[in-house]
Coordinates of C-alpha atoms in Angstrom, one line a residue:
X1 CA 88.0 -53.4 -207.9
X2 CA 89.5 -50.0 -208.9
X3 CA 90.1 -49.3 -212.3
X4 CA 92.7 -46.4 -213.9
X5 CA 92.1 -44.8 -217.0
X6 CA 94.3 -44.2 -219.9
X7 CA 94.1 -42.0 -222.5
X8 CA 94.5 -38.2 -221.5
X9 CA 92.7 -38.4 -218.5
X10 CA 92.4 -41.2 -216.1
X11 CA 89.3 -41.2 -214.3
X12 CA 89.3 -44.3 -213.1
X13 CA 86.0 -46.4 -213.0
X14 CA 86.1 -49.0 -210.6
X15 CA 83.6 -52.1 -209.8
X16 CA 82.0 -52.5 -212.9
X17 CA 79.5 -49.6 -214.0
X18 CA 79.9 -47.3 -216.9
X19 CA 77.9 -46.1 -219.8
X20 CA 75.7 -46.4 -222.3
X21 CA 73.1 -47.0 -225.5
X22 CA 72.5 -43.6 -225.9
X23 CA 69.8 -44.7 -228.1
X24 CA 67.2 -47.4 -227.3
X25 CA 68.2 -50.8 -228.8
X26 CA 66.8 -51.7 -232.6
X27 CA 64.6 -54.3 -232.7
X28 CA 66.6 -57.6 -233.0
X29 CA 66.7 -58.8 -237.3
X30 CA 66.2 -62.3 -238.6
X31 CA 70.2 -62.9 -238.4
X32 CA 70.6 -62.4 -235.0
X33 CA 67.3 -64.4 -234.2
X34 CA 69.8 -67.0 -235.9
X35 CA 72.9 -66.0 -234.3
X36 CA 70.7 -66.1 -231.1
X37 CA 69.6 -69.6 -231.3
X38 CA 73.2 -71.0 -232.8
X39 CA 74.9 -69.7 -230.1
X40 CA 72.7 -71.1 -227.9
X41 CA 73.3 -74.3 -229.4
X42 CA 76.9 -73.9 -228.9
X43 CA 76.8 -73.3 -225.5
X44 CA 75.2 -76.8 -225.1
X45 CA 77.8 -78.0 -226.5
X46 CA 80.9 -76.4 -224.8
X47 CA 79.2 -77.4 -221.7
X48 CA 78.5 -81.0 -222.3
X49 CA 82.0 -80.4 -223.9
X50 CA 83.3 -79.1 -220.1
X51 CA 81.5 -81.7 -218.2
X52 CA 82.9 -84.7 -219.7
X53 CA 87.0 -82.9 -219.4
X54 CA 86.2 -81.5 -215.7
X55 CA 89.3 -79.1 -214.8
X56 CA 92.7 -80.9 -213.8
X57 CA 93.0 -78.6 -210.4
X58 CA 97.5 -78.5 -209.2
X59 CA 98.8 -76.1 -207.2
X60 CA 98.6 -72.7 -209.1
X61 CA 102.0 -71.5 -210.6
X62 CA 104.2 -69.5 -208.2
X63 CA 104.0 -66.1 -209.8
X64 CA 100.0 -66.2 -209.7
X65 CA 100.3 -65.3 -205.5
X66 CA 97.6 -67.7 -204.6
X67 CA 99.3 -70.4 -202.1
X68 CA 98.3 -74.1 -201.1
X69 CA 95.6 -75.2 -200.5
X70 CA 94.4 -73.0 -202.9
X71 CA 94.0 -74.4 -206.9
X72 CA 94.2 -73.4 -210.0
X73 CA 92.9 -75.3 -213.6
X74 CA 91.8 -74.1 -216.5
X75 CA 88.5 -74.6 -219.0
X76 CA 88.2 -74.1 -222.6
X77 CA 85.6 -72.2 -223.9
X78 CA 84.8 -71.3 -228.0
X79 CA 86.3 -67.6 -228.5
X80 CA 82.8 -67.4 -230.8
X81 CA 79.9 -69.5 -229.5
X82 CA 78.4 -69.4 -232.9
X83 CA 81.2 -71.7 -233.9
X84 CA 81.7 -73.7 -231.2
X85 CA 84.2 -76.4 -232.7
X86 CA 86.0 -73.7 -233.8
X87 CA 89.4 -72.0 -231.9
X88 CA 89.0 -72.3 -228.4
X89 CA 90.2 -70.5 -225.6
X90 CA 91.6 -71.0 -222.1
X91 CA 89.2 -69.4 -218.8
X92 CA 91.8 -69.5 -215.7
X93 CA 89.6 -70.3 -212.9
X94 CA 90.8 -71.1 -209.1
X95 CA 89.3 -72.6 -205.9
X96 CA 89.5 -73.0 -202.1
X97 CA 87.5 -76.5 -200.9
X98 CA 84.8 -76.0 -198.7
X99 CA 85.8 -76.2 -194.8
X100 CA 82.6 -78.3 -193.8
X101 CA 81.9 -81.5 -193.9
X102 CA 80.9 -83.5 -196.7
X103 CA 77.3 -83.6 -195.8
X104 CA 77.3 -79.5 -194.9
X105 CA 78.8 -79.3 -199.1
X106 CA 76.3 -77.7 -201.5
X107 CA 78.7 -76.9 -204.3
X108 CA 80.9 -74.5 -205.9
X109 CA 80.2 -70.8 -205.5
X110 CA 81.5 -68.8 -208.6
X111 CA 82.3 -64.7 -207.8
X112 CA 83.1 -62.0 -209.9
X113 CA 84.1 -58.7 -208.4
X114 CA 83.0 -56.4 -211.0
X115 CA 84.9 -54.2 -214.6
X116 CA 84.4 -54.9 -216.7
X117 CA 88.3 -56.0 -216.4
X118 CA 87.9 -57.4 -212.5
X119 CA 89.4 -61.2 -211.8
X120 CA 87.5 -63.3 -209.4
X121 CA 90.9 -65.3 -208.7
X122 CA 91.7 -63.6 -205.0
X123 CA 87.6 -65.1 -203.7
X124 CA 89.4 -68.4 -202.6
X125 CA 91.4 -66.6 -200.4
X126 CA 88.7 -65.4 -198.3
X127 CA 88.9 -69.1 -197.5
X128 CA 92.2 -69.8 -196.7
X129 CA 92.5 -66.3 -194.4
X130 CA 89.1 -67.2 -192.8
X131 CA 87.2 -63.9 -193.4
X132 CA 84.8 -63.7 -190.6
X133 CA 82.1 -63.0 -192.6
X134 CA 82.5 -65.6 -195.1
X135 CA 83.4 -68.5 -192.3
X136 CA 79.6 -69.9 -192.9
X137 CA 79.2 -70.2 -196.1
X138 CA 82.8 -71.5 -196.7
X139 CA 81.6 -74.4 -194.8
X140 CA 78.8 -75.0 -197.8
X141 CA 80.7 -74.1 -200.6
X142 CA 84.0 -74.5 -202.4
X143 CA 84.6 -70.8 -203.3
X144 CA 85.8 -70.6 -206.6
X145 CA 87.4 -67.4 -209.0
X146 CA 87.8 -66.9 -212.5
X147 CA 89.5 -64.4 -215.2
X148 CA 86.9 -63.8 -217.8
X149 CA 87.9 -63.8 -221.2
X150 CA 90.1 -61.3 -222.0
X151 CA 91.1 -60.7 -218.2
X152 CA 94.9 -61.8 -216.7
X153 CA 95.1 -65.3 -217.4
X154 CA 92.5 -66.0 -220.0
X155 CA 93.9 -64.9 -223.3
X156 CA 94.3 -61.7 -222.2
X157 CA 93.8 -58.4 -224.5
X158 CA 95.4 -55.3 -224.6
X159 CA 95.0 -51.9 -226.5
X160 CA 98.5 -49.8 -225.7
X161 CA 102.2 -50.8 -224.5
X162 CA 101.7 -51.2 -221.0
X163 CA 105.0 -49.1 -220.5
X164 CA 103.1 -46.1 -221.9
X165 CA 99.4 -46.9 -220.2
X166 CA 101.6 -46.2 -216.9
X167 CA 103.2 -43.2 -218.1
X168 CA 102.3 -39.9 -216.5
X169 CA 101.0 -36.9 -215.6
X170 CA 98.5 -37.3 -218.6
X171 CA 96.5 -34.4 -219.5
X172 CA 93.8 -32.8 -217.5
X173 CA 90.4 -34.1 -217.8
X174 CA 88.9 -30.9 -217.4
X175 CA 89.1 -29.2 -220.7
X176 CA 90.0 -25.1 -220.7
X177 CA 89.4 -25.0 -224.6
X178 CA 88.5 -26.5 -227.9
X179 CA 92.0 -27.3 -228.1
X180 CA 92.3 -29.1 -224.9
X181 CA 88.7 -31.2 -226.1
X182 CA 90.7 -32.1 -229.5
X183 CA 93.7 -33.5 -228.2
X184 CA 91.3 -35.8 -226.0
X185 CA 89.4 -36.8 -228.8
X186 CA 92.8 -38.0 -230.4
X187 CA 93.9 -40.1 -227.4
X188 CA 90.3 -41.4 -227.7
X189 CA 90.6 -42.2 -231.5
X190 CA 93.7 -44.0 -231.0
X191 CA 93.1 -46.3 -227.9
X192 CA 90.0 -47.8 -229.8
X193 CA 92.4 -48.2 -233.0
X194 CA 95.1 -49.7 -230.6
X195 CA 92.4 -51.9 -229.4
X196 CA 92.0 -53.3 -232.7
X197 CA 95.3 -53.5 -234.0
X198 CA 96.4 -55.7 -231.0
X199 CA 93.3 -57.5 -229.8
X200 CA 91.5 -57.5 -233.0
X201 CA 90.1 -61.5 -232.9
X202 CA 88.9 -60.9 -229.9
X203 CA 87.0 -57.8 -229.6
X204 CA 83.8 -59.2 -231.6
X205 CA 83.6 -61.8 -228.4
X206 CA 84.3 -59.3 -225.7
X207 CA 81.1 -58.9 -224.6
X208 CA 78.7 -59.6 -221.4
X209 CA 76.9 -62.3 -223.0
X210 CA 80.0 -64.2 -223.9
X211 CA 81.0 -64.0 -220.7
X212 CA 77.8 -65.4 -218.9
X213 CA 77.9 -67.8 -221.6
X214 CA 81.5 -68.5 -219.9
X215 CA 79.9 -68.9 -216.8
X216 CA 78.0 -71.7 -217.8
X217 CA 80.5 -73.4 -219.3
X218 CA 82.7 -73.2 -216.0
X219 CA 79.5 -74.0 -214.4
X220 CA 79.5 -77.7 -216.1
X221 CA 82.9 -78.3 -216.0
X222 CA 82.8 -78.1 -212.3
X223 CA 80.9 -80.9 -212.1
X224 CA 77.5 -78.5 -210.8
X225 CA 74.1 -79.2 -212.2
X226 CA 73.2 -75.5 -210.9
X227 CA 75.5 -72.5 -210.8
X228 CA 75.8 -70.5 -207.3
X229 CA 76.8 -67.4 -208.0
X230 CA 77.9 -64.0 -206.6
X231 CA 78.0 -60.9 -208.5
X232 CA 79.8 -57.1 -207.5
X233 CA 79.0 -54.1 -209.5
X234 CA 79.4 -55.0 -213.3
X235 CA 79.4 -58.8 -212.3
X236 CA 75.8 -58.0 -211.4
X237 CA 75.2 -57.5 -215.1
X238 CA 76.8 -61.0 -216.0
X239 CA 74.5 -62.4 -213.8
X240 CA 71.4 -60.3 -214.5
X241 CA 72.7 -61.6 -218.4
X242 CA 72.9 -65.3 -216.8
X243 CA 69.8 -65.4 -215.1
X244 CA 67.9 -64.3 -218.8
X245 CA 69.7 -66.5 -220.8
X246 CA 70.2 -69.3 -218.3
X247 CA 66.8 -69.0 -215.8
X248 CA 66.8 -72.7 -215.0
X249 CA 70.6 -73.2 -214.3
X250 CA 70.4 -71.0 -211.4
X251 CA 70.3 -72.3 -207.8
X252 CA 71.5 -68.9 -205.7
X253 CA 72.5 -65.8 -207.3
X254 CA 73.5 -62.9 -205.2
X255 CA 73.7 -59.6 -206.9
X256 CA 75.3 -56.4 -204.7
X257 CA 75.6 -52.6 -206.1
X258 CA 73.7 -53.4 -208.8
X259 CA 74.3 -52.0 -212.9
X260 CA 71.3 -50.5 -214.2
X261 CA 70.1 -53.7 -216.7
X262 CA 67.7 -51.4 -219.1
X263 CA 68.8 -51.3 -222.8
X264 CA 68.6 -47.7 -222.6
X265 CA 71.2 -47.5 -219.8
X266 CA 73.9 -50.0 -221.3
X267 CA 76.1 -48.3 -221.2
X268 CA 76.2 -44.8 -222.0
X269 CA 73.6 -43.6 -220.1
X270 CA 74.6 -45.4 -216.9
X271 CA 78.3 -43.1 -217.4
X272 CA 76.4 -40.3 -217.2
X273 CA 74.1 -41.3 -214.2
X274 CA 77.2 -42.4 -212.8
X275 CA 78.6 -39.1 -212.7
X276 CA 75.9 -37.6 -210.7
X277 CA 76.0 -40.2 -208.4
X278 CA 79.4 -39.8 -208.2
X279 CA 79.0 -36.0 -206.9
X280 CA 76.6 -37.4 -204.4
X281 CA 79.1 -39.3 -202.5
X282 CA 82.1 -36.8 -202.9
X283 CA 79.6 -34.7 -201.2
X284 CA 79.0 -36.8 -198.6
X285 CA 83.1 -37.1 -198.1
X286 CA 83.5 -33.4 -197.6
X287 CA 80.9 -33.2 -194.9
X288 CA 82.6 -36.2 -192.9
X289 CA 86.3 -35.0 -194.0
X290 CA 85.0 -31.4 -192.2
X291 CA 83.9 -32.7 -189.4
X292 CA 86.6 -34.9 -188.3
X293 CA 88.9 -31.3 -188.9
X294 CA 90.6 -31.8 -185.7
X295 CA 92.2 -34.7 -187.2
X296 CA 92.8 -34.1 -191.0
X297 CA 93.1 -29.9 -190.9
X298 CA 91.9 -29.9 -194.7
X299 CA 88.8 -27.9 -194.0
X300 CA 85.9 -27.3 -191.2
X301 CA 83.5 -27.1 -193.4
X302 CA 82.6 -28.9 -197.2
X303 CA 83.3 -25.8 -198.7
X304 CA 86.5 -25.2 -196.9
X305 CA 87.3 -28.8 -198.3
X306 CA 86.3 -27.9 -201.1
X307 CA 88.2 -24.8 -201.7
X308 CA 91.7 -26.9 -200.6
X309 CA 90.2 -29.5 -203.5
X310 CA 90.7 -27.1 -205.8
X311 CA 93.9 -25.6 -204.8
X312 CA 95.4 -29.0 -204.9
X313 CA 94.1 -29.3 -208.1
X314 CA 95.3 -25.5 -209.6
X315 CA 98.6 -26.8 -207.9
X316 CA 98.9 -30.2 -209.7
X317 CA 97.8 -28.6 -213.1
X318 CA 100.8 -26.0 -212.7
X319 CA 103.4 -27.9 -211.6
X320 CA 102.6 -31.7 -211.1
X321 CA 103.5 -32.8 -207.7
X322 CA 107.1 -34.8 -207.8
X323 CA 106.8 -34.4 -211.5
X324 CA 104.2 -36.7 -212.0
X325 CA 101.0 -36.6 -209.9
X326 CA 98.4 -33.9 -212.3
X327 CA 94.6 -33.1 -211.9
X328 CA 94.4 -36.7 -214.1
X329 CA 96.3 -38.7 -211.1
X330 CA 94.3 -36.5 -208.3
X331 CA 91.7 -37.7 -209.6
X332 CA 92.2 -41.4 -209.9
X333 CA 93.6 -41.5 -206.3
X334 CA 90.9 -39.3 -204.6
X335 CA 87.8 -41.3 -206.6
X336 CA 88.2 -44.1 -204.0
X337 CA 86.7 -42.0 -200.8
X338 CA 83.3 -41.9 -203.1
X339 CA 83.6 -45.2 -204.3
X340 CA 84.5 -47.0 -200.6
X341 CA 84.0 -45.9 -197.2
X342 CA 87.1 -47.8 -196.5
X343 CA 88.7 -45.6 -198.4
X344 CA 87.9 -42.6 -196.5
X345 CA 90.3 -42.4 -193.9
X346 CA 93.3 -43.0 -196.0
X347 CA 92.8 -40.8 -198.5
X348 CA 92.2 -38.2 -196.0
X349 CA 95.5 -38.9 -194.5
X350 CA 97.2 -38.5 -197.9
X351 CA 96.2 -35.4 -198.3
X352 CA 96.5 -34.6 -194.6
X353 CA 100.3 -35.0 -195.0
X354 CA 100.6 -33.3 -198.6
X355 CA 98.8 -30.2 -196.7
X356 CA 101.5 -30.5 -193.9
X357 CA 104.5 -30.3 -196.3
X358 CA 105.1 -34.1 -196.8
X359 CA 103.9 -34.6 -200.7
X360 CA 105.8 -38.2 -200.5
X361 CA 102.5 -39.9 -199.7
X362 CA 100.3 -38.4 -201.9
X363 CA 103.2 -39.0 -204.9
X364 CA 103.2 -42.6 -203.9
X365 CA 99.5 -43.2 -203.3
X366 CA 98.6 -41.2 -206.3
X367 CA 101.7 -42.0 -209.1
X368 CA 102.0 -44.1 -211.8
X369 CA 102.8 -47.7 -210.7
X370 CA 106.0 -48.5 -212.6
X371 CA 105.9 -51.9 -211.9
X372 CA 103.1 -52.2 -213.8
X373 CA 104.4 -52.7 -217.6
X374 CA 104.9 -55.5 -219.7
X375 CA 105.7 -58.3 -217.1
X376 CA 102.4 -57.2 -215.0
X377 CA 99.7 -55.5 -217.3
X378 CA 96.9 -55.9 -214.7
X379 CA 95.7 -52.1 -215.4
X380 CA 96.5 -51.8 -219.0
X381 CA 94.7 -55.0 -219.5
X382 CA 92.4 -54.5 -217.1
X383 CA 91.4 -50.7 -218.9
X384 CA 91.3 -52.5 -222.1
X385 CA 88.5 -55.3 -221.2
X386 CA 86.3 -52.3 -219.3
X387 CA 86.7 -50.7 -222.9
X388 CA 86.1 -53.6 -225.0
X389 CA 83.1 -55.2 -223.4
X390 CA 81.5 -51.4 -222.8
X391 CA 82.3 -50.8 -226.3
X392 CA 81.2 -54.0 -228.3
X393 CA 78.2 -54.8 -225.4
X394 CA 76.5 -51.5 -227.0
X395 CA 75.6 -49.1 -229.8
X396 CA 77.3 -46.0 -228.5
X397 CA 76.6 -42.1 -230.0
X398 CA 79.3 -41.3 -232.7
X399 CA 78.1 -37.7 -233.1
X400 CA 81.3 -35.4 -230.8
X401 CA 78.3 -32.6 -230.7
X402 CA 76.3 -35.2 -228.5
X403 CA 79.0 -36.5 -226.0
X404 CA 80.1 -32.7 -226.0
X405 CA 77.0 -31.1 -225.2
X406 CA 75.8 -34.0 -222.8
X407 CA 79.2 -33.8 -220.9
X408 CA 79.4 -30.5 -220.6
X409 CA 75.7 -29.9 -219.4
X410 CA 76.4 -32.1 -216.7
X411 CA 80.2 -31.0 -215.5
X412 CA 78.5 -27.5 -214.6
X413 CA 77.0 -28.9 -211.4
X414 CA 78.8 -32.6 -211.1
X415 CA 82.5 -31.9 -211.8
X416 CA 84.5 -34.5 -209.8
X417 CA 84.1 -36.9 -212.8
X418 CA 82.1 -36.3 -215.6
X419 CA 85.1 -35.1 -218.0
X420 CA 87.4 -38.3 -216.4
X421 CA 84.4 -40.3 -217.4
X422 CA 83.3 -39.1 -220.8
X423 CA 87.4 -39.3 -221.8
X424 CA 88.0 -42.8 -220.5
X425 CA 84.5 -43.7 -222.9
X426 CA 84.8 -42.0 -225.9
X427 CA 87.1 -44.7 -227.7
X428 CA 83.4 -46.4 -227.9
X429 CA 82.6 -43.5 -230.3
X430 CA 85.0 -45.0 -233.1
X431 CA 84.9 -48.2 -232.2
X432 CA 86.1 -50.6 -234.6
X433 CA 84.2 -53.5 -234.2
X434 CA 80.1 -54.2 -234.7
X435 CA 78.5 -53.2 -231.6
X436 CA 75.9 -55.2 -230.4
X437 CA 72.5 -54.9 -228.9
X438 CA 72.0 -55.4 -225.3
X439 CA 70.2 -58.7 -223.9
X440 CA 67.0 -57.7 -222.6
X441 CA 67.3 -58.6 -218.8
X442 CA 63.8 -60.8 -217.6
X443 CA 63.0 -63.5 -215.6
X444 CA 62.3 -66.6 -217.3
X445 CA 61.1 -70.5 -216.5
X446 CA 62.6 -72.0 -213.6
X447 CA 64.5 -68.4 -212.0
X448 CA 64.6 -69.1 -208.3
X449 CA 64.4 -66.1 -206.1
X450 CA 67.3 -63.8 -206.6
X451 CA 69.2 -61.9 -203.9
X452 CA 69.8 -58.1 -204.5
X453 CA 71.6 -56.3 -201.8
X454 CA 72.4 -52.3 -202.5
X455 CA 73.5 -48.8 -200.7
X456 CA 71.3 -46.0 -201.4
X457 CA 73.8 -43.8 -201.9
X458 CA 76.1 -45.6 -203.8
X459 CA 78.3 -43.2 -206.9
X460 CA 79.6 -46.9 -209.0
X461 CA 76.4 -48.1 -209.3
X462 CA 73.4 -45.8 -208.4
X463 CA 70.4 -47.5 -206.1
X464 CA 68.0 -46.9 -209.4
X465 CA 69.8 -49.8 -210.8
X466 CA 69.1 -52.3 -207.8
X467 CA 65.2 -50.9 -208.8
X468 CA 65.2 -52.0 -211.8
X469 CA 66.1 -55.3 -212.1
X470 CA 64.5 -56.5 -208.9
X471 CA 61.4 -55.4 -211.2
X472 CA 62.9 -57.3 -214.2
X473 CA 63.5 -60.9 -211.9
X474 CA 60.3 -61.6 -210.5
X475 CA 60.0 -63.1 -207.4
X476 CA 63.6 -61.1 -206.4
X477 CA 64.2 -59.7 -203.2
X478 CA 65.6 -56.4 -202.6
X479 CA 67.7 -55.4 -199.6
X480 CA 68.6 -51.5 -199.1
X481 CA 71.3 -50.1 -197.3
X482 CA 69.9 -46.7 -196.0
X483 CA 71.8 -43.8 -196.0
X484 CA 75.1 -45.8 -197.2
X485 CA 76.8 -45.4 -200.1
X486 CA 80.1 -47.6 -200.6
X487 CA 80.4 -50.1 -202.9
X488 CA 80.4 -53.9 -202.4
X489 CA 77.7 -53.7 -199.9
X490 CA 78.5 -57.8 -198.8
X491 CA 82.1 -57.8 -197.9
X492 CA 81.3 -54.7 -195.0
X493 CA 80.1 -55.0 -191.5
X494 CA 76.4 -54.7 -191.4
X495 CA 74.7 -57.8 -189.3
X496 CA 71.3 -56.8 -191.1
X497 CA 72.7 -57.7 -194.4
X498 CA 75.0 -60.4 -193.4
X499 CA 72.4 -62.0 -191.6
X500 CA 70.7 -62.8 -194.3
X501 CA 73.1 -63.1 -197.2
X502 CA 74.3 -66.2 -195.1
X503 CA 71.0 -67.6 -194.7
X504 CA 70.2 -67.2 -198.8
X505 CA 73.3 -68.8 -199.8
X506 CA 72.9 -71.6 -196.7
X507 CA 69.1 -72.1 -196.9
X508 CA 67.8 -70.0 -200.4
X509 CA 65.4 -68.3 -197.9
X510 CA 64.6 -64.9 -198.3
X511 CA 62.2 -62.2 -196.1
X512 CA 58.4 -62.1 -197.3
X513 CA 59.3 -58.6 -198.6
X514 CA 61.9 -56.3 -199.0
X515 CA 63.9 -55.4 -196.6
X516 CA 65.5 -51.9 -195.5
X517 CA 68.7 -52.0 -192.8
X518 CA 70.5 -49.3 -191.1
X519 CA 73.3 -48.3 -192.6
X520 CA 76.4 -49.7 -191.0
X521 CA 79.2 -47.5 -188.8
X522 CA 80.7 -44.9 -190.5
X523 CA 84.5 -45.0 -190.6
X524 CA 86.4 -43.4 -187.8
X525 CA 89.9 -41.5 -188.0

């Protein structure tokens, strides 16, 4: 999933992965022991709540783009699980029925692509179009999507009028002065108090937590004694959250380009590790770029690629390209190649063409989507659940000379995005809501094996993350992508991996040990 910033810059974060408790988490106090076990309590009862109603699946309306035979329903969940009687709200969820026969059925298999901000709704299609890779398992499994609170069609949130989130060029990322650093912190200041002025009840329950809790409920009102589940980038952080708060209610859990779970990376940390990463991988996209030159003519080598980088940058900052496209929009369109091999070839081509005297693709590729305002706020909503959940998930620094000095330290030898990154973050330095303190992410009684599949070279979610919790969930299993790096490791063309995610979600096997595969074929022109 990709996701545009607002604010001055617009990095755009995609797949769920961003940044962190800058400090380590305080140790949890008596009331939040309490608030703890209450809203553990009313999860019980939203779910027993959810089993007994079940979800009244009809064709799903005609504006939603999701055809026959796929569904649509809807479950209630508490806005505040600490008062679970209390206003409810409505989780859109969606599902394709398993192609198999009854006896081949094992249930419903719940996806969420990542975000925070990401819908789940489009899985069920990989059913009806009969995705290759998916053909096994849809014979097993109704696949099933969801909007998380706050997302699309489940009471969604905003922080801005969509009209101006779309507006552009916005300023460049890269500050040249103090100045340039104030007016950011401005934009910053006022997204968070936008946040709050038009999504105010429901900021305090935008968090990671609430959503797993979510999860569960959906879970019951399904009709499943055990949740299957598959998790993308930050949706591997609901279920790493699941799996801690819910260890027994888990039959299969898949979890692919794994979030760092560790306090001290949620989530200001894991920004900043994400930036390096980041560099890595744009790296890697000049080198292939240069040596596919006879194709592209950007540059024969990663410096020459490099060099026409910034050039199109210098250019966009001067005069933005059709009036509209700056070093902010550059940067939003060109993050994809690092994010998703997929994504290599046609950015390339863009800025093939833009080199060649045609700037109409890049303008289009790269451009504000107008359509995208008050009838159709999937990125303004979308940016404001990655900043609410980030924000109110964790305690963030409020000290400027901290986020300053860290950002700027690392910009010096990881440019691409560490300024897009630290703008797009900072409303969590005025945030006006309690922030919480992460869940510490363990194994507990009943976990079965979980399945954790990751690129070593991936910039969303960096392969020390895929580490770290397959220490956390004992009995996990690991598999590593070598010398790969996109994102969403599952949905590409590796038989090594897709091997054996079909024979976990078929059979719950896993190898003896970890396992390392190839990587798979790098794109071609």
């Amino acid at each position: 999933m990709r996701r545009t910033a607002v604010l001055g810059s617009a990095g755009t974060l995609i797949a769920g992965t961003l940044i962190a408790g800058a400090m380590a988490a305080p140790a949890a106090n008596a009331d939040s022991g309490r608030r703890t076990v209450s809203e553990a309590r009313g999860v019980t009862i939203a779910a027993a709540r959810a089993a007994k109603t079940g979800i009244d699946w009809k064709d799903c309306p005609a504006d939603w783009g999701l055809a026959k035979p796929v569904q649509c329903g809807w479950v209630s969940v508490p806005l505040d699980y600490g008062n679970p009687h209390g206003k409810q709200i409505k989780i859109a969820v969606d599902r394709a029925r398993s192609t198999g026969t009854k006896s081949e059925r094992q249930g419903s298999l719940i996806y969420n692509p990542g975000g925070p901000g990401g819908s789940g709704m489009r899985f069920p299609l990989r059913v009806t179009t009969k995705a290759p890779l998916w053909k096994k398992t849809a014979e097993a499994y109704d696949f099933v999507g969801f909007d998380p609170r706050g997302v699309g069609h489940s009471a969604p949130i905003s922080c801005v009028d969509p009209q101006e989130f779309v507006k552009a060029p916005k300023l460049d990322p890269v500050p040249d002065s103090e100045a340039d650093k104030r007016a950011q912190r401005k934009l910053a200041a006022e997204y968070a108090e936008g946040c709050k002025e038009r999504s105010g009840e429901m900021l305090p329950h935008m968090t990671t937590p609430n959503t797993a809790r979510d999860l569960d409920v959906i879970r019951a009102a399904l009709g499943d004694r055990k949740l299957n589940f598959i998790g993308v980038s930050y949706g591997t952080y609901i279920g790493a959250v699941y799996a801690t708060l819910f260890p027994d209610h888990v039959r299969r859990m898949l979890v692919d380009s794994v979030v760092n779970p560790s306090r001290e990376k949620i989530w200001y940390q894991a920004n900043l590790d994400q930036d390096v990463a980041f560099q890595t991988r744009w790296e890697d996209w000049k080198k292939w770029v240069a040596q596919h030159d006879a194709t592209f003519h950007i540059g024969d080598t990663p410096q020459k690629v490099e060099a026409q980088w910034l050039k199109l940058r210098a250019a966009a900052k001067k005069e933005p390209i059709g009036g509209v496209v700056g070093p902010a929009e550059l940067i939003g369109f060109f993050q994809a190649a690092p994010y998703y091999d997929s994504a290599w070839v046609s950015t390339a081509e863009v800025w093939s063409k833009y080199l060649a005297g045609d700037e109409k693709a890049l303008v289009e590729a790269a451009g504000p989507d107008l359509s995208d305002t008050a009838g159709n706020i999937s990125a303004e909503n979308g940016n404001a659940v990655y900043t609410a959940v980030e924000c109110t998930d964790a305690k963030w620094p409020t000290s400027w000379k901290r986020w300053d000095r860290d950002n700027t330290r690392l910009h010096e030898d990881h440019p691409f995005m560490t300024w897009a990154n630290a703008w797009m973050n900072l409303p969590c330095a005025t945030w006006g809501v309690k922030q919480q303190t992460p869940v510490e992410v363990k194994s507990g009684k009943g976990l079965p094996p979980v399945l954790i599949v990751q690129s070593e070279r991936d910039a969303a979610t960096p392969y020390e993350g895929a580490v770290e919790l397959h220490k956390r969930l004992k009995g996990s299993r690991l598999i590593t992508e070598k010398d790969a790096g996109s994102h969403g490791v599952t949905n590409a063309v590796n038989p090594c991996i897709n091997e054996r995610v079909d024979s976990y979600l078929l059979s719950g096997k896993t190898d003896s040990r970890d396992v390392t595969c190839a990587p798979h074929a790098a794109p071609k022109p």
